[in-house]
XYZ file of C-alpha atoms in Angstrom:
132
model
C -0.008 -0.004 0.008
C 1.084 3.587 -0.491
C 2.454 5.500 2.493
C 0.952 8.834 1.401
C -1.967 9.976 -0.740
C -2.172 12.406 -3.655
C -3.456 15.250 -1.401
C -0.396 14.803 0.911
C 1.888 15.274 -2.122
C -0.124 18.205 -3.510
C 0.021 20.007 -0.130
C 3.804 19.571 0.063
C 4.278 20.806 -3.521
C 2.141 23.876 -2.822
C 4.019 24.666 0.383
C 7.394 24.461 -1.397
C 6.138 26.322 -4.439
C 7.328 23.385 -6.555
C 5.874 22.106 -9.791
C 6.152 18.647 -11.381
C 5.170 17.275 -14.723
C 4.450 13.750 -13.521
C 3.325 12.210 -10.227
C 3.564 8.431 -10.287
C 2.329 6.016 -7.692
C 4.099 2.765 -8.424
C 3.560 -0.678 -6.997
C 6.628 -2.803 -7.560
C 6.368 -6.497 -7.867
C 7.542 -8.023 -4.569
C 10.164 -8.038 -3.301
C 9.964 -4.304 -2.730
C 12.918 -2.114 -3.879
C 15.658 -2.208 -1.228
C 19.316 -1.334 -1.201
C 22.344 -3.379 -0.107
C 21.989 -2.100 3.447
C 18.273 -3.013 3.548
C 16.881 0.479 3.061
C 13.368 0.542 1.576
C 12.821 3.097 -1.202
C 9.829 5.347 -0.412
C 10.047 8.061 -3.057
C 12.168 9.445 -5.812
C 12.228 13.001 -7.191
C 14.028 13.517 -10.471
C 15.058 16.411 -12.661
C 16.160 16.103 -16.297
C 15.815 18.361 -19.298
C 13.737 20.816 -17.213
C 11.330 18.003 -16.490
C 10.501 17.244 -12.862
C 8.700 14.180 -11.627
C 7.953 12.478 -8.330
C 7.541 8.764 -7.776
C 5.847 7.342 -4.661
C 6.537 3.692 -4.034
C 4.171 1.244 -2.386
C 5.548 -0.293 0.763
C 4.817 -3.462 2.758
C 1.839 -2.982 4.975
C 3.870 -3.499 8.170
C 5.968 -0.428 7.300
C 3.195 1.806 5.953
C 2.371 3.628 9.211
C 5.984 4.532 10.005
C 6.618 5.538 6.343
C 3.491 7.735 6.330
C 4.460 9.474 9.586
C 8.038 10.201 8.435
C 7.006 11.326 4.940
C 4.274 13.639 6.130
C 6.424 15.090 8.953
C 9.524 15.802 6.884
C 10.140 13.605 3.830
C 7.678 15.076 1.347
C 8.716 18.634 2.285
C 12.393 17.741 1.687
C 11.640 16.276 -1.742
C 9.507 19.247 -2.745
C 12.131 21.738 -1.605
C 14.746 19.871 -3.702
C 12.405 20.041 -6.722
C 11.687 23.757 -6.224
C 15.410 24.487 -6.018
C 16.150 22.427 -9.099
C 14.294 24.785 -11.413
C 16.686 27.631 -10.451
C 19.907 25.801 -10.996
C 22.189 26.715 -13.864
C 23.034 24.821 -17.030
C 26.002 23.031 -15.479
C 23.759 21.439 -12.866
C 20.894 20.581 -15.264
C 23.051 19.001 -17.990
C 22.807 15.625 -16.367
C 19.963 13.657 -14.805
C 19.541 14.272 -11.090
C 17.658 12.192 -8.550
C 16.788 12.683 -4.893
C 15.426 9.539 -3.196
C 14.250 8.759 0.295
C 14.844 5.434 1.875
C 13.471 4.023 5.105
C 16.414 2.566 7.029
C 16.831 1.848 10.724
C 13.539 3.514 11.597
C 14.465 6.835 9.931
C 14.791 8.528 6.555
C 17.980 8.459 4.497
C 18.495 10.718 1.478
C 20.212 9.348 -1.562
C 21.224 11.877 -4.224
C 22.603 10.771 -7.540
C 23.634 12.255 -10.834
C 24.239 10.535 -14.084
C 23.602 10.543 -17.756
C 20.285 11.357 -19.415
C 19.738 7.780 -20.478
C 19.032 4.756 -18.294
C 22.629 3.920 -17.388
C 23.481 3.758 -13.628
C 24.373 7.138 -12.026
C 27.963 8.293 -11.980
C 27.955 9.544 -8.410
C 25.821 8.883 -5.344
C 25.620 10.675 -2.013
C 23.857 9.289 1.055
C 23.047 10.899 4.352
C 20.290 11.006 7.005
C 17.499 13.451 6.267
C 17.878 16.500 8.536
């Protein structure tokens, strides 16, 4: 099930004065997307070619309540602030695909930022840190 609803996302976008072209609610085929350290992907914001989108991932039902609480309290706002700032970045920043993802790990949110090419190849660089 999804940890947030459309109106949660719309409220966060409005508060951050961010705009997106696509909002995708995606249900992956189990097993759910995780990373090597066991972090569960909750959302992904991306920016490429002046095109912004936001993906919300379904989560296992036993993690839905915690994911909802964390996303509504701080996660959606962080993603929307990142998207709002992306539109003002210069050409050097926007020349490559950028992604900002939130993972649920150890009971908290972890941000994973990556940059790469404009095609579907893996990102060239990744940065990970707790959401503050």
